[in-house]
Structures are given as C-alpha cells and as structure tokens.
Amino acid sequence: FIYFALPGLLGVKLSALTAGIIAFGLNSSAYVTEILRAGIESIPKGQFEAARVLQIPSYYMWRDIILPQVIKNIAPALTNEMITLLKETALIATIGGLDIMRRSQMVAAAQFTYFAPLCIAALCYYVLVMLLERAGKKIEEKWNYDKNKKH
C-alpha cells in the first residue's frame, strides 16, 4: 500500500527502501508501543503510590524507579521484536528492494541455480538472528547480574 498507493494519493514517488522503512516503522512501532504499555502495566501500583507518598517528582520517579523495572521486564520482548523485524525485511524484495533475499534471487537468476544463493541468504539471516539473540541475552544477564549484585 505504501509503495504503490501512497505515491498516487500524495503525488510523491517513494523508493522501495523509503517505503519499506515507513511500512516496517509503522508496523514495528505499534508492537513496541504495546510492549511498553504491557511493561508499564506489569509494575505494581504500589511503586507509583510509594513514589507519590514520598513526594518524588514525576521525572525522577520514571527515570529512577519505574523505567529501570520496565526495561528489565520488556527486554526479551524487544529482542523478539527486533528479530521479527529483521526477518520481515525479506518482504521488501516483493517491491524490488535490494535486501539479502532480493540479491540472492538476482544471483540465482544470473547463475541459473537457486540452491547455493538461497542457502547463503539463509545463513546470513541465521547469523544476524543469532547475533541479535546473543545481544539480547547479554542485556538480560546484565540486568540479572545488577539485580543480584544489589542484594
């Protein structure tokens, strides 16, 4: 819709990359918003009430009390969203964007063999997903280490 219909409605030509960034940005921002909402709702109401009773200003309450807990709670879901977003970028090939999948299709068409280029693309995606997963685990371990260190 963004690549084919939006330019006709607005009269502006969008590149495949720009349309992809807009589409993936809108889609992912909706998921991230829900992840943040759920993370904030996971904090016990007593945390907010205690901060109000102690007359902690709103800015400091959010910065020092609420957000550190929220980030710890939502880190796994945010990691999952980043991995999902990475895998969804293969869809940009459907509108001619030059991502990993589209490049492997171009190589495959030029060489008249699809197995090796698609396996290389799959390996690229696999390595990228594993890197994101490890980064997410490192962040979670850091949060758990900090939590255990304070006690």
Tab-separated table of C-alpha atoms in Angstrom:
chain	number	residue	atom	x	y	z
A	1	PHE	CA	0.000	0.000	0.000
A	2	ILE	CA	2.723	2.455	0.974
A	3	TYR	CA	4.828	1.749	-2.114
A	4	PHE	CA	2.067	1.530	-4.722
A	5	ALA	CA	-0.920	3.524	-3.407
A	6	LEU	CA	0.588	6.275	-1.257
A	7	PRO	CA	2.561	7.884	-4.105
A	8	GLY	CA	-0.634	8.048	-6.176
A	9	LEU	CA	-2.537	9.651	-3.317
A	10	LEU	CA	0.160	12.138	-2.342
A	11	GLY	CA	1.850	12.582	-5.705
A	12	VAL	CA	5.263	11.744	-4.252
A	13	LYS	CA	7.477	8.967	-5.626
A	14	LEU	CA	8.901	6.715	-2.910
A	15	SER	CA	11.856	4.404	-3.347
A	16	ALA	CA	11.480	0.782	-2.251
A	17	LEU	CA	13.810	1.475	0.665
A	18	THR	CA	11.832	4.519	1.839
A	19	ALA	CA	8.518	2.677	1.517
A	20	GLY	CA	9.990	-0.277	3.404
A	21	ILE	CA	11.282	1.928	6.210
A	22	ILE	CA	7.892	3.633	6.552
A	23	ALA	CA	5.935	0.365	6.464
A	24	PHE	CA	8.213	-1.524	8.835
A	25	GLY	CA	8.498	1.522	11.091
A	26	LEU	CA	4.741	1.900	11.417
A	27	ASN	CA	4.196	-1.819	11.960
A	28	SER	CA	7.015	-2.255	14.445
A	29	SER	CA	6.181	0.919	16.361
A	30	ALA	CA	2.701	-0.452	17.039
A	31	TYR	CA	4.193	-3.631	18.516
A	32	VAL	CA	6.811	-1.734	20.527
A	33	THR	CA	4.108	0.565	21.900
A	34	GLU	CA	2.134	-2.440	23.119
A	35	ILE	CA	5.280	-3.981	24.608
A	36	LEU	CA	5.963	-0.728	26.501
A	37	ARG	CA	2.362	-0.494	27.658
A	38	ALA	CA	2.446	-4.051	28.968
A	39	GLY	CA	5.796	-3.390	30.643
A	40	ILE	CA	4.441	-0.335	32.445
A	41	GLU	CA	1.294	-2.199	33.482
A	42	SER	CA	3.465	-5.019	34.872
A	43	ILE	CA	4.847	-2.674	37.532
A	44	PRO	CA	2.883	-2.993	40.784
A	45	LYS	CA	0.672	0.012	41.554
A	46	GLY	CA	2.412	0.230	44.936
A	47	GLN	CA	5.554	1.515	43.181
A	48	PHE	CA	3.665	4.535	41.862
A	49	GLU	CA	1.839	5.082	45.149
A	50	ALA	CA	5.049	4.885	47.185
A	51	ALA	CA	6.719	7.450	44.931
A	52	ARG	CA	3.727	9.788	45.325
A	53	VAL	CA	3.669	9.346	49.106
A	54	LEU	CA	7.397	10.099	49.273
A	55	GLN	CA	6.735	13.147	47.046
A	56	ILE	CA	9.274	12.048	44.452
A	57	PRO	CA	8.922	14.262	41.383
A	58	SER	CA	7.416	12.541	38.365
A	59	TYR	CA	10.588	12.818	36.281
A	60	TYR	CA	12.729	11.097	38.922
A	61	MET	CA	10.034	8.501	39.645
A	62	TRP	CA	10.004	7.452	35.993
A	63	ARG	CA	13.770	7.714	35.469
A	64	ASP	CA	14.978	6.059	38.678
A	65	ILE	CA	12.163	3.749	39.773
A	66	ILE	CA	9.727	2.806	37.019
A	67	LEU	CA	11.715	2.725	33.745
A	68	PRO	CA	14.578	0.510	35.020
A	69	GLN	CA	11.993	-2.096	36.047
A	70	VAL	CA	10.064	-1.705	32.790
A	71	ILE	CA	13.197	-2.102	30.656
A	72	LYS	CA	14.190	-5.231	32.579
A	73	ASN	CA	10.706	-6.683	32.022
A	74	ILE	CA	10.428	-5.842	28.320
A	75	ALA	CA	13.983	-6.643	27.188
A	76	PRO	CA	13.072	-10.181	25.995
A	77	ALA	CA	10.020	-8.930	24.078
A	78	LEU	CA	12.018	-6.110	22.460
A	79	THR	CA	14.704	-8.587	21.416
A	80	ASN	CA	11.997	-10.772	19.891
A	81	GLU	CA	10.549	-7.769	18.038
A	82	MET	CA	13.975	-6.875	16.610
A	83	ILE	CA	14.466	-10.443	15.389
A	84	THR	CA	10.992	-10.466	13.847
A	85	LEU	CA	11.665	-7.137	12.140
A	86	LEU	CA	14.932	-8.469	10.725
A	87	LYS	CA	13.179	-11.497	9.264
A	88	GLU	CA	10.348	-9.376	7.868
A	89	THR	CA	12.780	-7.258	5.855
A	90	ALA	CA	12.822	-10.078	3.294
A	91	LEU	CA	9.359	-8.844	2.278
A	92	ILE	CA	10.903	-5.713	0.776
A	93	ALA	CA	12.080	-7.908	-2.112
A	94	THR	CA	8.452	-8.124	-3.261
A	95	ILE	CA	8.571	-4.456	-4.281
A	96	GLY	CA	12.068	-4.635	-5.743
A	97	GLY	CA	14.086	-3.566	-2.710
A	98	LEU	CA	17.664	-4.803	-2.691
A	99	ASP	CA	17.811	-6.707	0.569
A	100	ILE	CA	19.579	-10.010	1.232
A	101	MET	CA	16.762	-12.069	-0.286
A	102	ARG	CA	16.460	-9.954	-3.443
A	103	ARG	CA	20.215	-10.035	-4.007
A	104	SER	CA	20.253	-13.821	-3.655
A	105	GLN	CA	17.416	-14.040	-6.199
A	106	MET	CA	19.382	-11.852	-8.607
A	107	VAL	CA	22.491	-14.023	-8.249
A	108	ALA	CA	20.373	-17.156	-8.636
A	109	ALA	CA	18.770	-15.843	-11.833
A	110	ALA	CA	22.153	-14.886	-13.266
A	111	GLN	CA	23.698	-18.289	-12.473
A	112	PHE	CA	20.590	-20.384	-13.173
A	113	THR	CA	20.909	-22.088	-9.796
A	114	TYR	CA	18.881	-21.236	-6.730
A	115	PHE	CA	20.155	-23.600	-4.059
A	116	ALA	CA	23.527	-22.014	-3.218
A	117	PRO	CA	22.435	-18.329	-3.263
A	118	LEU	CA	19.353	-19.039	-1.152
A	119	CYS	CA	21.418	-21.098	1.294
A	120	ILE	CA	23.848	-18.197	1.633
A	121	ALA	CA	20.934	-15.809	2.229
A	122	ALA	CA	19.538	-18.197	4.848
A	123	LEU	CA	22.958	-18.359	6.503
A	124	CYS	CA	23.147	-14.543	6.564
A	125	TYR	CA	19.744	-14.310	8.216
A	126	TYR	CA	20.675	-17.079	10.660
A	127	VAL	CA	23.902	-15.324	11.701
A	128	LEU	CA	22.122	-11.985	12.105
A	129	VAL	CA	19.351	-13.557	14.202
A	130	MET	CA	21.910	-15.352	16.385
A	131	LEU	CA	23.800	-12.079	16.918
A	132	LEU	CA	20.612	-10.291	17.970
A	133	GLU	CA	19.668	-13.186	20.237
A	134	ARG	CA	23.074	-13.176	21.941
A	135	ALA	CA	22.954	-9.400	22.384
A	136	GLY	CA	19.521	-9.762	23.988
A	137	LYS	CA	20.796	-12.496	26.322
A	138	LYS	CA	23.778	-10.342	27.312
A	139	ILE	CA	21.438	-7.476	28.183
A	140	GLU	CA	19.227	-9.800	30.225
A	141	GLU	CA	22.271	-11.256	32.015
A	142	LYS	CA	23.495	-7.749	32.832
A	143	TRP	CA	20.131	-6.836	34.321
A	144	ASN	CA	20.002	-10.050	36.349
A	145	TYR	CA	23.608	-9.551	37.487
A	146	ASP	CA	22.865	-5.994	38.614
A	147	LYS	CA	19.748	-7.200	40.433
A	148	ASN	CA	21.664	-9.966	42.225
A	149	LYS	CA	24.606	-7.693	42.985
A	150	LYS	CA	22.443	-5.218	44.913
A	151	HIS	CA	21.236	-7.892	47.330
